[in-house]
C-alpha positions as protocol buffer text, in pm:
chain_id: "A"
residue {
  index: 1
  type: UNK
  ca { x: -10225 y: 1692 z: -13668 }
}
residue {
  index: 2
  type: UNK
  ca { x: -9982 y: 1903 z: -13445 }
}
residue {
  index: 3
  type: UNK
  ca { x: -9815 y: 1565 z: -13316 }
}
residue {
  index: 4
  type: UNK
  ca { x: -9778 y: 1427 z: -13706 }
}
residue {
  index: 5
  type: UNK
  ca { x: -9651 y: 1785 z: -13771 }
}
residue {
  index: 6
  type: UNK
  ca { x: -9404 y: 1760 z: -13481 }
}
residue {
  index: 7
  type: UNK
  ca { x: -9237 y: 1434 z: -13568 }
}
residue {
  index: 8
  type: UNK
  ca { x: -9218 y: 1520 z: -13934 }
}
residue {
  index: 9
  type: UNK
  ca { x: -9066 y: 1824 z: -13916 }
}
residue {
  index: 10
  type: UNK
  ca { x: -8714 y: 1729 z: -14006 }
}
residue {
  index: 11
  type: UNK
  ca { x: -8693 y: 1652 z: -14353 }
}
residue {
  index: 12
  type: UNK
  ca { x: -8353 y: 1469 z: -14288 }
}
residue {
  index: 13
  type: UNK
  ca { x: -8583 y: 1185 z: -14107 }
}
residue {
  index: 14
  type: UNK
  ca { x: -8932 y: 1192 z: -14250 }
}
residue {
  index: 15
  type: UNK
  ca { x: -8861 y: 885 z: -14436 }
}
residue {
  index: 16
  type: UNK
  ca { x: -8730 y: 731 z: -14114 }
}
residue {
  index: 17
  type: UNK
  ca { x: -9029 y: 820 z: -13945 }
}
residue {
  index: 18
  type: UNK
  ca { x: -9278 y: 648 z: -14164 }
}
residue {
  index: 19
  type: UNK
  ca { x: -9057 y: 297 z: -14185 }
}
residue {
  index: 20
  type: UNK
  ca { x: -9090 y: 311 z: -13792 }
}
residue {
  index: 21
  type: UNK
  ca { x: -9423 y: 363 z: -13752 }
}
residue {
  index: 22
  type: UNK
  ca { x: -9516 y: 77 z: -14018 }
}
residue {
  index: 23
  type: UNK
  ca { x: -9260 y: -172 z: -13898 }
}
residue {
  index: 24
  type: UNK
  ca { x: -9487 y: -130 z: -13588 }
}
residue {
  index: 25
  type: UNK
  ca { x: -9751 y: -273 z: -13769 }
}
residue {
  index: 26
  type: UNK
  ca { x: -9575 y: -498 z: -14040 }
}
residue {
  index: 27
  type: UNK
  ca { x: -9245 y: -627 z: -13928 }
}
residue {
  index: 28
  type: UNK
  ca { x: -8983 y: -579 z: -14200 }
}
residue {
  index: 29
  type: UNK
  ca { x: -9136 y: -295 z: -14366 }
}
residue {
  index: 30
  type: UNK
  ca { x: -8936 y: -73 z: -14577 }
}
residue {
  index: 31
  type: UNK
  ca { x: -9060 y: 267 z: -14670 }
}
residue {
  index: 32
  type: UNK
  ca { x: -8835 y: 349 z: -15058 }
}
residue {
  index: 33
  type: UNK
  ca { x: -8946 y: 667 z: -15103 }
}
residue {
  index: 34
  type: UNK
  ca { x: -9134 y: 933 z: -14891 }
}
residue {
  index: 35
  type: UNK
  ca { x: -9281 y: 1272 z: -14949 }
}
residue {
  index: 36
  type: UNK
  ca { x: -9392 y: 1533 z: -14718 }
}
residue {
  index: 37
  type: UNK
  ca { x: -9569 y: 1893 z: -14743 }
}
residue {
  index: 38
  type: UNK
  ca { x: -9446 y: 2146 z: -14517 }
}
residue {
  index: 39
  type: UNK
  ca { x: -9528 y: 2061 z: -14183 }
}
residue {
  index: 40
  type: UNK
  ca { x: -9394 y: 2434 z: -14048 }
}
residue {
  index: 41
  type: UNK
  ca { x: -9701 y: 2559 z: -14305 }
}
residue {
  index: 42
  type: UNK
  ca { x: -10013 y: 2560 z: -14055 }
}
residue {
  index: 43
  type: UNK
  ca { x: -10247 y: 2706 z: -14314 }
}
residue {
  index: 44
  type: UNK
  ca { x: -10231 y: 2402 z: -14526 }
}
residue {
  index: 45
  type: UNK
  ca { x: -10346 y: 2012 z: -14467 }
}
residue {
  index: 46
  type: UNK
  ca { x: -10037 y: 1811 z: -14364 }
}
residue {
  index: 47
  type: UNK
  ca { x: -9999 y: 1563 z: -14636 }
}
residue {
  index: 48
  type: UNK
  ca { x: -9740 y: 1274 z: -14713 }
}
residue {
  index: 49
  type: UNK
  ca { x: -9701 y: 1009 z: -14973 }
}
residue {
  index: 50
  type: UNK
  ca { x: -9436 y: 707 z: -14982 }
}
residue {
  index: 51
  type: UNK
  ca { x: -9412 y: 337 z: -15121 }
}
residue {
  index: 52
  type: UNK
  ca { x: -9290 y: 75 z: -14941 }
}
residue {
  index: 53
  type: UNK
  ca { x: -9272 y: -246 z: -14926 }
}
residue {
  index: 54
  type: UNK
  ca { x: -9421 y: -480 z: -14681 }
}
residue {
  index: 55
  type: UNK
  ca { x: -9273 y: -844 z: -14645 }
}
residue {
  index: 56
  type: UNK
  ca { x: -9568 y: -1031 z: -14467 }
}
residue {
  index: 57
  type: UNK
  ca { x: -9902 y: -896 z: -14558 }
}
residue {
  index: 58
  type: UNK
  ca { x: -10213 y: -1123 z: -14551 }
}
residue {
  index: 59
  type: UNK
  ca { x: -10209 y: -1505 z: -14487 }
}
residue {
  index: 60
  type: UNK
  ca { x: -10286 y: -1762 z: -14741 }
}
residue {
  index: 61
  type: UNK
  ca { x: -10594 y: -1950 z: -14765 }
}
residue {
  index: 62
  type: UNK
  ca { x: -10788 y: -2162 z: -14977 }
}
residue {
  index: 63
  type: UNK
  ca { x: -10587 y: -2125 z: -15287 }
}
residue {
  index: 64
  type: UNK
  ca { x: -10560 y: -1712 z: -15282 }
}
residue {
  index: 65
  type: UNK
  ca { x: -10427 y: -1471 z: -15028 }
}
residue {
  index: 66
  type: UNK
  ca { x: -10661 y: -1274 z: -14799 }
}
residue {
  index: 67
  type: UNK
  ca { x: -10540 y: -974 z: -14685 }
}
residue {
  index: 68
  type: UNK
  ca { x: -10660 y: -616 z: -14482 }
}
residue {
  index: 69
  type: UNK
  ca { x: -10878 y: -329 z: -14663 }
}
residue {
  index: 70
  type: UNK
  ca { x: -10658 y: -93 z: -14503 }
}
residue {
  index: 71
  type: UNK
  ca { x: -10296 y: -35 z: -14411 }
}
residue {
  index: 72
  type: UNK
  ca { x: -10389 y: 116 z: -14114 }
}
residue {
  index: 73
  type: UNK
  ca { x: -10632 y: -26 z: -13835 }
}
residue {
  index: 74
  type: UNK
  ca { x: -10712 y: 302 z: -13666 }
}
residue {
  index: 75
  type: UNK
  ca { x: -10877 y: 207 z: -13335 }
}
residue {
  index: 76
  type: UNK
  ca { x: -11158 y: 452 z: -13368 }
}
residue {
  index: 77
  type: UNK
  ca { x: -11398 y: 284 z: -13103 }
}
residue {
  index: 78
  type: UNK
  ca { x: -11140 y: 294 z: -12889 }
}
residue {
  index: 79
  type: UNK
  ca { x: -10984 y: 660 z: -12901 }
}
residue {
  index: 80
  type: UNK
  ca { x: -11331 y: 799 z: -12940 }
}
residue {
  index: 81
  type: UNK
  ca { x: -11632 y: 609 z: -12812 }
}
residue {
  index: 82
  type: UNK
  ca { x: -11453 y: 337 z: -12553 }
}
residue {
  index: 83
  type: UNK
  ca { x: -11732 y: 314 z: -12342 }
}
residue {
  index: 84
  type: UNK
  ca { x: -12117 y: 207 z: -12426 }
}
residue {
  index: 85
  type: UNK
  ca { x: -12314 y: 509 z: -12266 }
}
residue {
  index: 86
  type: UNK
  ca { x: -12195 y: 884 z: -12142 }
}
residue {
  index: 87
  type: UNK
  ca { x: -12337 y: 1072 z: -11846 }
}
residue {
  index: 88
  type: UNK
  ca { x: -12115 y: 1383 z: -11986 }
}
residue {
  index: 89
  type: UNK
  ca { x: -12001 y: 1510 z: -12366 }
}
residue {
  index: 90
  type: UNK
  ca { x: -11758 y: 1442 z: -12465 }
}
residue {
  index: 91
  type: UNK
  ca { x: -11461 y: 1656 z: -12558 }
}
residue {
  index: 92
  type: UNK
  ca { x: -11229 y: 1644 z: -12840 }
}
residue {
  index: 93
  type: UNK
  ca { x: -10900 y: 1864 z: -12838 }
}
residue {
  index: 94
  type: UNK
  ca { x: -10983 y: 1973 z: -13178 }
}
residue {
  index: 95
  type: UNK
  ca { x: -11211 y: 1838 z: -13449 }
}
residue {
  index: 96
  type: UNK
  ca { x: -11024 y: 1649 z: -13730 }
}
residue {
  index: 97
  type: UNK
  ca { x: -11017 y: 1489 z: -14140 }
}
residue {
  index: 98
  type: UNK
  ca { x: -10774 y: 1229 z: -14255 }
}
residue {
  index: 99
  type: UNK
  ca { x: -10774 y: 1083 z: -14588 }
}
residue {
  index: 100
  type: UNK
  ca { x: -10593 y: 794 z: -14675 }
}
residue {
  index: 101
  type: UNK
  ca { x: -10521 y: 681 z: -15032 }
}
residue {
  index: 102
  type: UNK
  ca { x: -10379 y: 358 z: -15031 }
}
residue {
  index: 103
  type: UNK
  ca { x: -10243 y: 167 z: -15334 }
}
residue {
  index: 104
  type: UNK
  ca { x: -10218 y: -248 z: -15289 }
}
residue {
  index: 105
  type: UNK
  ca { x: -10008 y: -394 z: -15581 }
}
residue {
  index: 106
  type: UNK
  ca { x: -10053 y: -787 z: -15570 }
}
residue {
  index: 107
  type: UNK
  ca { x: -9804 y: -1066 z: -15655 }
}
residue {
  index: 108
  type: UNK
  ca { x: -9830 y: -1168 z: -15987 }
}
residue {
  index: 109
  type: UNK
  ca { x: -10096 y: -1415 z: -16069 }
}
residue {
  index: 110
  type: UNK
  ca { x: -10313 y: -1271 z: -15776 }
}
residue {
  index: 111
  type: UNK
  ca { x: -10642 y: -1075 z: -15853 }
}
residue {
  index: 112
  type: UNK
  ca { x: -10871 y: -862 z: -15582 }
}
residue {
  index: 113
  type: UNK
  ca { x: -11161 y: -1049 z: -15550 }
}
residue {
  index: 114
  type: UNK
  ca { x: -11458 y: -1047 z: -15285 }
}
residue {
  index: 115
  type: UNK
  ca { x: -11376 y: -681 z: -15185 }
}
residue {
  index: 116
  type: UNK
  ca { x: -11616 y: -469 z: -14988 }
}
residue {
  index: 117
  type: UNK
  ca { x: -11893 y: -205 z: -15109 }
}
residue {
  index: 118
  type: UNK
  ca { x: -11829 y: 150 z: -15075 }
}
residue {
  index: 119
  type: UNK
  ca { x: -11982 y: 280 z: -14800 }
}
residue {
  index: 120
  type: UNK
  ca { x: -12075 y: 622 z: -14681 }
}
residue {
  index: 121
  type: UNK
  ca { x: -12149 y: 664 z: -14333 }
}
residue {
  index: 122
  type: UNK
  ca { x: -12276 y: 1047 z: -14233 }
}
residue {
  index: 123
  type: UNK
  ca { x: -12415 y: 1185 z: -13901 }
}
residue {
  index: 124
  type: UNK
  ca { x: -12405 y: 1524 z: -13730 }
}
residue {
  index: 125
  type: UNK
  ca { x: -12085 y: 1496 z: -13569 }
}
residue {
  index: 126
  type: UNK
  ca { x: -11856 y: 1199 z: -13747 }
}
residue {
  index: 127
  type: UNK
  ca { x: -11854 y: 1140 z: -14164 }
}
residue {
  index: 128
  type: UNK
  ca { x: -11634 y: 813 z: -14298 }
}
residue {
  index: 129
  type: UNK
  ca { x: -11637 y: 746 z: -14651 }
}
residue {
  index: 130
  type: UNK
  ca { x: -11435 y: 384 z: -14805 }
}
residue {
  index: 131
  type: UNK
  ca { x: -11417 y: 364 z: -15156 }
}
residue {
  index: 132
  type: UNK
  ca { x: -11225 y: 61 z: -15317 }
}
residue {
  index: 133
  type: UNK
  ca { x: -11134 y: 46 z: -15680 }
}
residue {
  index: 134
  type: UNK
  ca { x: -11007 y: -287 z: -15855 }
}
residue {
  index: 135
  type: UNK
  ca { x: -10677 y: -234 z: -16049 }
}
residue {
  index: 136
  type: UNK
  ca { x: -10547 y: -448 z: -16307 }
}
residue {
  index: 137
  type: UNK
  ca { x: -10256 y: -497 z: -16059 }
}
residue {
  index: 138
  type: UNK
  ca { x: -10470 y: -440 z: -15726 }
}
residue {
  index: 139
  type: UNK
  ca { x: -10683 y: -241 z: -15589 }
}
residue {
  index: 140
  type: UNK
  ca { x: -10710 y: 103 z: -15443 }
}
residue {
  index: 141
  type: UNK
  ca { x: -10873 y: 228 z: -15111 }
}
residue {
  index: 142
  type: UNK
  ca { x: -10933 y: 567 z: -15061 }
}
residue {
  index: 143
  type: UNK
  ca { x: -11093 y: 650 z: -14685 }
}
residue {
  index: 144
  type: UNK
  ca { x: -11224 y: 1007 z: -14530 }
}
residue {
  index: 145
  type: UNK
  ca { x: -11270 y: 1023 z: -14161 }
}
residue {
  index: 146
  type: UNK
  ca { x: -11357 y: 1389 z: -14077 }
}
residue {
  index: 147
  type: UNK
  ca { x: -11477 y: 1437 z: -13679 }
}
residue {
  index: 148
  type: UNK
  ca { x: -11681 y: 1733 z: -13749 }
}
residue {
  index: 149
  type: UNK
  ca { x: -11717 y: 1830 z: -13377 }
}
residue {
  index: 150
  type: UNK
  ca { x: -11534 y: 1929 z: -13053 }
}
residue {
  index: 151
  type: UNK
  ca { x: -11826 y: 1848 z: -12858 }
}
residue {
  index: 152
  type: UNK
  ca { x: -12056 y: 1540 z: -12868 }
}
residue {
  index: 153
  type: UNK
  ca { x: -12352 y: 1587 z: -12660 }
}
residue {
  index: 154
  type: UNK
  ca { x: -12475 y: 1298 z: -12407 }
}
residue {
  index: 155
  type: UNK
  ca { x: -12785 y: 1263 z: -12608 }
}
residue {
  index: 156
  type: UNK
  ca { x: -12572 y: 1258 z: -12962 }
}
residue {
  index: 157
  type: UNK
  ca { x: -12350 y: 993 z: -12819 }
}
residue {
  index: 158
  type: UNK
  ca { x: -12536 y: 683 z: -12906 }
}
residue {
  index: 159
  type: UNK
  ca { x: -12576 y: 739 z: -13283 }
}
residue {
  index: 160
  type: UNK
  ca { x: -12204 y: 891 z: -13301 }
}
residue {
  index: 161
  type: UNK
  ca { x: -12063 y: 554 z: -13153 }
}
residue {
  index: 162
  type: UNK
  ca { x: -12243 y: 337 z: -13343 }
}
residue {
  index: 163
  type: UNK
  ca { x: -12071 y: 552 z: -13663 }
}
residue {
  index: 164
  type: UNK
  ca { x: -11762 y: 492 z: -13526 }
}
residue {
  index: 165
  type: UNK
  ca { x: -11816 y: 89 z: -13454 }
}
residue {
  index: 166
  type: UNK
  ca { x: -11913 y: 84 z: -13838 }
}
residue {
  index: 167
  type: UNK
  ca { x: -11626 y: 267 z: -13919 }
}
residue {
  index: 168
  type: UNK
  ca { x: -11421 y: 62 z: -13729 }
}
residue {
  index: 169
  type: UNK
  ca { x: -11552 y: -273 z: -13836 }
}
residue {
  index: 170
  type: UNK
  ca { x: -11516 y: -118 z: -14228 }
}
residue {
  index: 171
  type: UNK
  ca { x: -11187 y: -79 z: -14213 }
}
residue {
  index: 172
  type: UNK
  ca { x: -11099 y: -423 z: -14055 }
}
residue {
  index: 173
  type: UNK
  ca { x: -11250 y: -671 z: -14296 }
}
């Protein structure tokens, strides 16, 4: 959070900031409107909202359009568990929630179909939660990823990996 606090502290580019970072991930992105709490206010969750629109999102196939559950592939395997087995804990510069609420609007003509379960994932030291809702224009997913710990013991690594594989895989289907 200090980072995301850091780069949206100017209010003069906060919109700016978000096209960038999801023209990373969609070319061609355009972020239309953008709203941002008070980064400067360290007593309160750093929270943003915006609506965009992205040009190329999903590929077409068999008569439909499949696209991602989530805007954002986070990576979580990689920036927490990279490696199968630990011979030391690991440690976390702070312990961490982010909840994303993300709104898909469809084409016209297009319905969500086939879309994932919720699913709830809990263990000592890492809690993910996906819930998707079916709109009559889309769909809604709403995710919580809180890393409850600093610290995950050696012997607390194994299950707290696998949480964050599942999480992972979750969010890329």
């Amino acid at each position: 959070a200090p980072d995301e606090r850091a780069r949206l502290q100017d209010p003069a580019t906060q919109k700016q900031v978000m096209e960038k970072d999801l023209s990373q991930l969609y070319p061609g992105a355009q972020v239309e409107t953008a709203k941002v709490s008070d980064p400067a206010d360290l007593d309160a969750p750093l929270t943003y909202q915006f609506s965009g629109v992205i040009p190329a999102f999903g590929a077409p196939e068999a008569g439909g359009l499949t696209v991602p559950i989530t805007l954002y592939p986070h990576g979580l395997e990689r920036e927490y568990a990279p490696t199968p087995t630990r011979t030391h804990d690991v440690v976390l510069a702070y312990a961490s929630m982010t909840r994303n609420r993300m709104r898909f609007v469809l084409p016209p003509g297009f319905t969500a179909a086939n879309l994932p379960q919720t699913t709830r994932i809990n263990t000592p030291h890492l809690e993910f939660a996906q819930v998707i809702t079916v709109n009559p224009d889309g769909y809604t997913v709403e995710e919580t990823l809180h890393v409850k710990s600093r610290r995950i013991p050696v012997k607390a690594y194994a299950a707290f990996r696998q949480a964050v594989v599942d999480a992972d895989r979750r969010m890329k289907v």
